[in-house]
Amino acid sequence: MLENASVIEAIRAARKNDKKTALATVVRVHGSAYRREGAKMIIDEDEKRVGMISGGCLESDVAAVAKEVIASGIPVLKKYDMDEDLVWGLGLGCPGKVEIYIEPIS
Amino acid sequence: MKKSAAFDAWLAAVEMEKSGVIATLLQTNPTQGKLNSEGLFISKDHSFVGSLGDAYLEEQVIQLAKQKLAEKNPSSETRIFQLLNKQEVAIFIDVFVPQPNILIFGAGHDAIPVANFIAASGFRTTIVDQRPLYNTEERFPNTERIIARAADFKEKVIIGDNTYVIVMNHHLERDQEALTFALNTKAPYIGVLGPRSRRDRIINKIKASGAAVTESQMSRLYNPIGLDIGARTPEEIAISIAAEIIAIKNGYPGGFLKDSEFIHHASTVRGENG
């Protein structure tokens, strides 16, 4: 699988270079979302990202959470309600709720 | 810190393209439980690595993992489990199933866009053709190529139960040889380019040669190949073929999503192919 291969390559590379990383995984989807359960993104301590966990709207926020997760060593379950236009101000209009688990790996 | 044996086992399985499940306790409230859970990996052959910190929980998770690994199109999901003390925990069951390999018989010009779209979609793609001038890396980047004639298929070409086959030699005799070979493998999909009359001609020739063609073999034969999108150019035909292969891999019927209430089905209600 092309996508999994690139995420795994990123994990291997981070380990080789002694970089701390966090793994973000879509663990629950209610309604519609671009990515389904199991989609992954790897974020390293330099905020380099590989993989997609949404159509592009959640990646930045997840990367910011990942930074905290890398610092604290404590995993975070983040819930996003894609319909909350007020929160996002983006007007995505996608009626989905997505939960993303962000955990430190090394 | 997730530097667990289970996670490493999962990484190795994905790299080696072997099915497996990793179960991760979603630690939503660190003060809630006292489970010392580093994750549990369950391989296709049901061996385990790691732990979830609770034997009763592990038993339930392993049972679900085995069930998922036996499904044809298992989906990853979060499940709530109850411990003996009635405490509820959320476990993410992450299922990895390797993508099918795609094997194309025929290295003609029209195979180029087919190989391109299929390789770009993440499938390991192999081209089989006896002509070294056609079956080149330059024409088919990101693929493996096997220069072989029919007499060498048995020795050089491996088709397993996760290999999808496309027959597009534009040559009656070579198509017959490729199809004869492919029908006697476990390939779940054998697509044959060309109209049905041509397919029937080939099948009749195979039968005339004394080989039996069973119903089970015919059920894996897809001809005319592709989804019904009126494809005319090599690129359109390639999209039609790639879309058919994706639909079959995912157990979906193809067709328009227009006005559908859902985009993805629950894994239990997937199409007949699933």
Coordinates of C-alpha atoms in Angstrom, one line a residue:
Chain A
M1 CA 0.0 0.0 0.0
L2 CA 1.6 3.2 -1.2
E3 CA 0.2 5.3 1.6
N4 CA 1.1 3.0 4.5
A5 CA 4.6 2.6 2.9
S6 CA 5.3 6.3 3.0
V7 CA 4.2 6.6 6.7
I8 CA 6.3 3.6 7.6
E9 CA 9.3 5.0 5.7
A10 CA 8.8 8.2 7.7
I11 CA 8.8 6.3 11.0
R12 CA 11.9 4.4 10.0
A13 CA 13.7 7.6 9.0
A14 CA 12.8 9.4 12.2
R15 CA 14.1 6.5 14.2
K16 CA 17.3 6.5 12.3
N17 CA 17.8 10.2 12.8
D18 CA 16.8 10.1 16.4
K19 CA 13.8 12.4 15.9
K20 CA 10.9 12.3 18.2
T21 CA 7.6 11.7 16.4
A22 CA 3.9 11.4 17.0
L23 CA 1.5 9.2 15.1
A24 CA -2.0 10.5 14.4
T25 CA -4.7 7.9 13.5
V26 CA -8.3 8.4 12.5
V27 CA -10.0 6.1 15.0
R28 CA -13.7 7.1 14.7
V29 CA -15.8 8.6 12.0
H30 CA -19.5 9.6 12.3
G31 CA -21.1 10.6 9.0
S32 CA -19.0 11.6 6.1
A33 CA -15.3 12.3 6.1
Y34 CA -12.7 12.3 3.5
R35 CA -10.5 9.8 5.3
R36 CA -11.8 6.7 7.1
E37 CA -10.7 4.8 10.2
G38 CA -7.1 3.8 10.1
A39 CA -5.8 6.7 8.0
K40 CA -2.5 7.9 9.4
M41 CA -0.2 10.9 9.6
I42 CA 3.2 11.0 11.1
I43 CA 4.5 14.2 12.5
D44 CA 8.1 14.7 13.7
E45 CA 9.6 17.1 16.2
D46 CA 10.4 19.5 13.3
E47 CA 6.7 19.4 12.4
K48 CA 7.4 17.5 9.2
R49 CA 4.3 15.6 8.2
V50 CA 3.7 12.5 6.1
G51 CA 0.3 11.1 5.3
M52 CA -3.2 12.5 5.3
I53 CA -5.9 12.2 8.0
S54 CA -8.4 14.6 6.4
G55 CA -9.0 16.4 3.2
G56 CA -6.5 19.0 4.3
C57 CA -8.5 21.0 7.0
L58 CA -7.3 19.1 10.1
E59 CA -3.7 18.5 9.4
S60 CA -2.4 21.8 10.8
D61 CA -4.4 21.6 14.1
V62 CA -3.4 17.9 14.5
A63 CA 0.3 18.8 13.9
A64 CA 0.0 21.5 16.7
V65 CA -1.4 18.9 19.1
A66 CA 1.3 16.4 18.0
K67 CA 3.9 18.9 19.1
E68 CA 2.4 18.9 22.6
V69 CA 2.1 15.1 22.6
I70 CA 5.8 14.8 21.6
A71 CA 6.7 17.2 24.5
S72 CA 4.5 15.6 27.2
G73 CA 4.7 12.0 26.1
I74 CA 1.0 11.6 26.8
P75 CA -1.4 10.6 24.0
V76 CA -4.4 12.8 23.2
L77 CA -7.8 11.8 21.7
K78 CA -9.0 14.8 19.7
K79 CA -12.6 15.1 18.5
Y80 CA -13.5 17.3 15.6
D81 CA -17.0 18.2 14.6
M82 CA -16.7 19.2 11.0
D83 CA -20.1 20.8 11.0
E84 CA -19.2 23.5 13.4
D85 CA -18.7 26.3 11.0
L86 CA -18.5 28.8 13.9
V87 CA -15.5 27.0 15.4
W88 CA -13.7 26.7 12.1
G89 CA -15.0 29.6 10.2
L90 CA -14.4 27.6 7.1
G91 CA -17.9 26.6 6.3
L92 CA -16.8 23.0 5.4
G93 CA -20.4 21.9 5.5
C94 CA -19.4 18.3 5.9
P95 CA -21.7 16.7 8.4
G96 CA -19.0 14.4 9.8
K97 CA -17.4 14.0 13.2
V98 CA -13.9 12.7 13.3
E99 CA -11.9 11.4 16.2
I100 CA -8.1 11.4 15.9
Y101 CA -5.8 9.6 18.4
I102 CA -2.4 11.3 18.6
E103 CA 0.3 9.2 20.4
P104 CA 4.0 9.6 20.8
I105 CA 6.1 6.9 19.2
S106 CA 9.8 6.4 19.1
Chain B
M1 CA 5.7 6.3 25.0
K2 CA 4.7 3.8 22.3
K3 CA 7.9 2.0 21.6
S4 CA 6.4 -1.3 22.0
A5 CA 7.1 -4.8 20.6
A6 CA 3.5 -4.8 19.3
F7 CA 4.0 -1.6 17.3
D8 CA 7.3 -3.0 15.9
A9 CA 5.6 -6.2 14.9
W10 CA 2.8 -4.2 13.2
L11 CA 5.4 -2.1 11.3
A12 CA 7.2 -5.3 10.2
A13 CA 3.9 -6.9 9.0
V14 CA 3.0 -3.9 6.9
E15 CA 6.4 -3.8 5.4
M16 CA 6.3 -7.4 4.5
E17 CA 2.7 -7.0 3.3
K18 CA 1.3 -9.5 5.7
S19 CA -2.2 -9.1 7.2
G20 CA -2.3 -8.2 10.8
V21 CA -4.2 -6.3 13.5
I22 CA -2.9 -3.8 16.1
A23 CA -5.1 -3.1 19.1
T24 CA -4.5 0.2 20.9
L25 CA -6.1 1.2 24.1
L26 CA -7.3 4.8 23.6
Q27 CA -6.2 6.5 26.8
T28 CA -8.8 9.2 26.9
N29 CA -8.5 9.7 30.7
P30 CA -5.1 8.8 32.1
T31 CA -6.5 8.7 35.7
Q32 CA -9.4 6.5 34.9
G33 CA -7.8 3.1 34.5
K34 CA -4.6 1.5 35.7
L35 CA -4.1 -0.7 32.6
N36 CA -0.5 -1.1 31.6
S37 CA -1.3 -1.4 28.0
E38 CA 1.5 -1.2 25.4
G39 CA -0.7 -2.5 22.5
L40 CA -1.4 -5.9 21.2
F41 CA -0.5 -7.2 17.7
I42 CA -2.3 -10.2 16.3
S43 CA -0.8 -11.7 13.1
K44 CA -2.7 -13.5 10.3
D45 CA -1.6 -16.9 11.8
H46 CA -3.0 -15.8 15.2
S47 CA 0.3 -15.3 17.0
F48 CA 0.4 -12.4 19.4
V49 CA 2.9 -9.7 20.5
G50 CA 2.5 -7.3 23.3
S51 CA -0.3 -6.8 25.8
L52 CA -3.3 -4.8 26.8
G53 CA -2.8 -5.1 30.5
D54 CA -5.8 -7.3 31.1
A55 CA -6.3 -10.9 30.2
Y56 CA -10.1 -10.8 29.9
L57 CA -9.8 -7.8 27.6
E58 CA -7.2 -9.4 25.5
E59 CA -9.3 -12.5 25.0
Q60 CA -12.2 -10.4 23.6
V61 CA -9.9 -8.4 21.4
I62 CA -8.1 -11.4 20.0
Q63 CA -11.4 -13.0 19.2
L64 CA -12.5 -9.9 17.3
A65 CA -9.2 -9.6 15.5
K66 CA -9.4 -13.2 14.3
Q67 CA -12.9 -12.5 13.0
K68 CA -11.7 -9.4 11.2
L69 CA -8.7 -11.3 9.7
A70 CA -11.1 -13.9 8.3
E71 CA -13.2 -11.2 6.6
K72 CA -12.6 -10.4 3.0
N73 CA -12.8 -6.6 3.4
P74 CA -12.2 -5.9 7.1
S75 CA -12.5 -2.3 8.3
S76 CA -10.6 -0.7 11.2
E77 CA -12.8 0.6 14.0
T78 CA -13.0 1.7 17.6
R79 CA -14.8 -0.8 19.9
I80 CA -15.9 -0.4 23.5
F81 CA -15.0 -3.4 25.7
Q82 CA -16.0 -4.1 29.2
L83 CA -13.6 -5.3 31.8
L84 CA -14.6 -7.8 34.5
N85 CA -15.0 -4.9 36.9
K86 CA -17.5 -3.3 34.4
Q87 CA -15.1 -0.5 33.6
E88 CA -15.5 0.4 29.9
V89 CA -12.4 0.9 27.7
A90 CA -12.2 2.0 24.0
I91 CA -9.8 0.0 21.9
F92 CA -8.9 0.9 18.3
I93 CA -8.7 -2.2 16.2
D94 CA -6.5 -1.3 13.2
V95 CA -6.6 -3.9 10.5
F96 CA -3.9 -4.1 7.8
V97 CA -4.7 -6.1 4.7
P98 CA -2.1 -6.0 1.8
Q99 CA -3.3 -4.5 -1.4
P100 CA -3.7 -7.0 -4.3
N101 CA -0.9 -7.3 -6.8
I102 CA -1.8 -6.6 -10.3
L103 CA -0.4 -8.6 -13.1
I104 CA -0.9 -7.4 -16.7
F105 CA -0.3 -9.8 -19.6
G106 CA 0.7 -7.6 -22.6
A107 CA 3.0 -4.7 -22.9
G108 CA 1.3 -2.9 -25.8
H109 CA 0.8 0.9 -26.0
D110 CA -2.7 0.6 -24.4
A111 CA -1.2 -1.2 -21.4
I112 CA 0.9 1.9 -20.5
P113 CA -2.0 4.0 -19.1
V114 CA -3.4 0.9 -17.3
A115 CA -0.1 0.3 -15.6
N116 CA 0.3 4.0 -14.8
F117 CA -3.1 4.4 -13.1
I118 CA -2.8 1.1 -11.3
A119 CA 0.7 1.7 -10.0
A120 CA -0.2 5.3 -9.0
S121 CA -3.1 3.9 -7.0
G122 CA -0.6 2.0 -4.9
F123 CA -0.9 -1.5 -6.3
R124 CA 2.2 -3.5 -6.9
T125 CA 2.1 -3.9 -10.7
T126 CA 3.8 -6.5 -12.9
I127 CA 3.9 -6.6 -16.7
V128 CA 4.4 -10.0 -18.4
D129 CA 5.3 -9.9 -22.1
Q130 CA 7.8 -11.9 -24.2
R131 CA 9.0 -8.9 -26.2
P132 CA 12.0 -7.2 -24.5
L133 CA 11.7 -4.1 -26.7
Y134 CA 8.1 -3.4 -25.4
N135 CA 8.4 -4.7 -21.9
T136 CA 10.8 -2.0 -20.6
E137 CA 11.1 0.1 -17.5
E138 CA 11.1 3.2 -19.7
R139 CA 7.6 2.3 -21.0
F140 CA 6.4 0.9 -17.6
P141 CA 8.0 2.9 -14.7
N142 CA 7.1 1.8 -11.2
T143 CA 6.4 -1.7 -12.3
E144 CA 8.1 -5.1 -12.2
R145 CA 8.6 -6.7 -15.6
I146 CA 8.8 -10.3 -16.5
I147 CA 10.0 -11.2 -20.0
A148 CA 8.4 -14.6 -20.6
R149 CA 6.7 -16.7 -23.2
A150 CA 3.9 -19.1 -22.3
A151 CA 6.3 -22.1 -21.9
D152 CA 8.1 -20.1 -19.1
F153 CA 5.0 -18.9 -17.2
K154 CA 5.0 -21.8 -14.7
E155 CA 8.6 -21.1 -13.8
K156 CA 8.7 -17.3 -13.9
V157 CA 5.2 -16.0 -13.2
I158 CA 3.7 -16.3 -9.7
I159 CA -0.1 -15.7 -9.3
G160 CA -1.4 -16.1 -5.8
D161 CA -4.9 -15.6 -4.2
N162 CA -4.2 -11.9 -3.9
T163 CA -3.1 -11.3 -7.5
Y164 CA -5.5 -9.7 -9.9
V165 CA -4.8 -10.5 -13.6
I166 CA -5.5 -8.4 -16.7
V167 CA -5.1 -10.1 -20.1
M168 CA -4.5 -7.6 -22.9
N169 CA -2.1 -9.0 -25.4
H170 CA -4.1 -8.0 -28.5
H171 CA -3.2 -11.4 -29.8
L172 CA -5.6 -14.2 -29.8
E173 CA -3.1 -17.0 -29.3
R174 CA -1.1 -15.1 -26.5
D175 CA -4.4 -14.2 -24.8
Q176 CA -5.4 -17.9 -24.9
E177 CA -2.0 -18.9 -23.4
A178 CA -2.2 -16.2 -20.7
L179 CA -5.8 -17.1 -19.9
T180 CA -5.2 -20.8 -19.7
F181 CA -2.4 -20.1 -17.2
A182 CA -4.4 -17.6 -15.2
L183 CA -7.6 -19.8 -15.0
N184 CA -5.5 -22.5 -13.3
T185 CA -4.4 -20.2 -10.5
K186 CA -6.2 -18.8 -7.5
A187 CA -6.5 -15.3 -9.0
P188 CA -9.8 -13.8 -7.7
Y189 CA -10.0 -11.5 -10.8
I190 CA -9.1 -12.2 -14.4
G191 CA -10.0 -9.4 -16.7
V192 CA -9.9 -9.9 -20.4
L193 CA -9.9 -7.0 -22.8
G194 CA -12.1 -7.2 -25.9
P195 CA -15.7 -8.1 -26.7
R196 CA -17.5 -11.1 -25.4
S197 CA -17.5 -12.8 -28.8
R198 CA -13.7 -12.8 -28.7
R199 CA -13.7 -14.1 -25.1
D200 CA -16.0 -17.0 -26.2
R201 CA -13.7 -17.8 -29.1
I202 CA -10.8 -18.1 -26.7
I203 CA -12.7 -20.1 -24.2
N204 CA -13.9 -22.5 -26.9
K205 CA -10.3 -22.9 -28.1
I206 CA -9.2 -23.7 -24.5
K207 CA -12.0 -26.3 -24.3
A208 CA -11.1 -27.7 -27.7
S209 CA -7.5 -28.2 -26.5
G210 CA -9.0 -30.7 -24.0
A211 CA -8.9 -28.5 -20.8
A212 CA -12.0 -28.2 -18.7
V213 CA -13.3 -24.7 -17.9
T214 CA -15.3 -24.8 -14.7
E215 CA -18.1 -22.5 -13.5
S216 CA -15.9 -21.3 -10.7
Q217 CA -13.2 -20.3 -13.2
M218 CA -15.8 -18.5 -15.3
S219 CA -17.0 -16.6 -12.2
R220 CA -13.6 -15.0 -11.8
L221 CA -13.4 -14.0 -15.4
Y222 CA -14.4 -10.4 -16.1
N223 CA -15.2 -9.7 -19.7
P224 CA -15.8 -7.3 -21.3
I225 CA -13.4 -5.7 -18.9
G226 CA -14.0 -2.5 -16.9
L227 CA -16.8 -0.4 -15.6
D228 CA -19.5 0.7 -18.0
I229 CA -18.4 4.3 -18.7
G230 CA -18.4 4.2 -22.5
A231 CA -14.6 4.4 -22.5
R232 CA -13.0 5.0 -25.9
T233 CA -9.4 6.3 -25.6
P234 CA -6.6 4.2 -24.0
E235 CA -6.7 6.5 -21.0
E236 CA -10.5 6.2 -20.6
I237 CA -10.3 2.4 -20.9
A238 CA -7.5 2.4 -18.3
I239 CA -9.6 4.3 -15.9
S240 CA -12.5 2.0 -16.5
I241 CA -10.3 -1.0 -15.7
A242 CA -8.7 0.5 -12.7
A243 CA -12.1 1.5 -11.3
E244 CA -13.4 -2.0 -11.8
I245 CA -10.4 -3.4 -9.9
I246 CA -10.8 -1.0 -7.0
A247 CA -14.6 -1.7 -6.8
I248 CA -13.9 -5.5 -6.6
K249 CA -11.1 -5.1 -4.1
N250 CA -13.4 -3.1 -1.8
G251 CA -16.5 -5.2 -2.5
Y252 CA -18.5 -2.5 -4.1
P253 CA -20.8 -2.8 -7.1
G254 CA -19.6 0.2 -9.1
G255 CA -22.1 2.7 -10.6
F256 CA -23.1 6.2 -9.7
L257 CA -23.1 7.6 -6.1
K258 CA -25.6 10.3 -7.2
D259 CA -28.3 10.6 -4.5
S260 CA -26.8 7.8 -2.4
E261 CA -27.4 8.4 1.3
F262 CA -24.0 6.9 2.2
I263 CA -20.6 6.8 0.5
H264 CA -19.2 3.9 2.4
H265 CA -21.2 0.9 3.5
A266 CA -20.8 -0.8 6.9
S267 CA -18.6 -3.8 6.4
T268 CA -21.4 -6.2 6.9
V269 CA -23.6 -5.0 4.1
R270 CA -20.9 -4.9 1.4
G271 CA -21.6 -6.2 -2.1
E272 CA -21.5 -9.8 -3.1
N273 CA -17.9 -9.6 -4.2
G274 CA -16.9 -8.4 -0.7

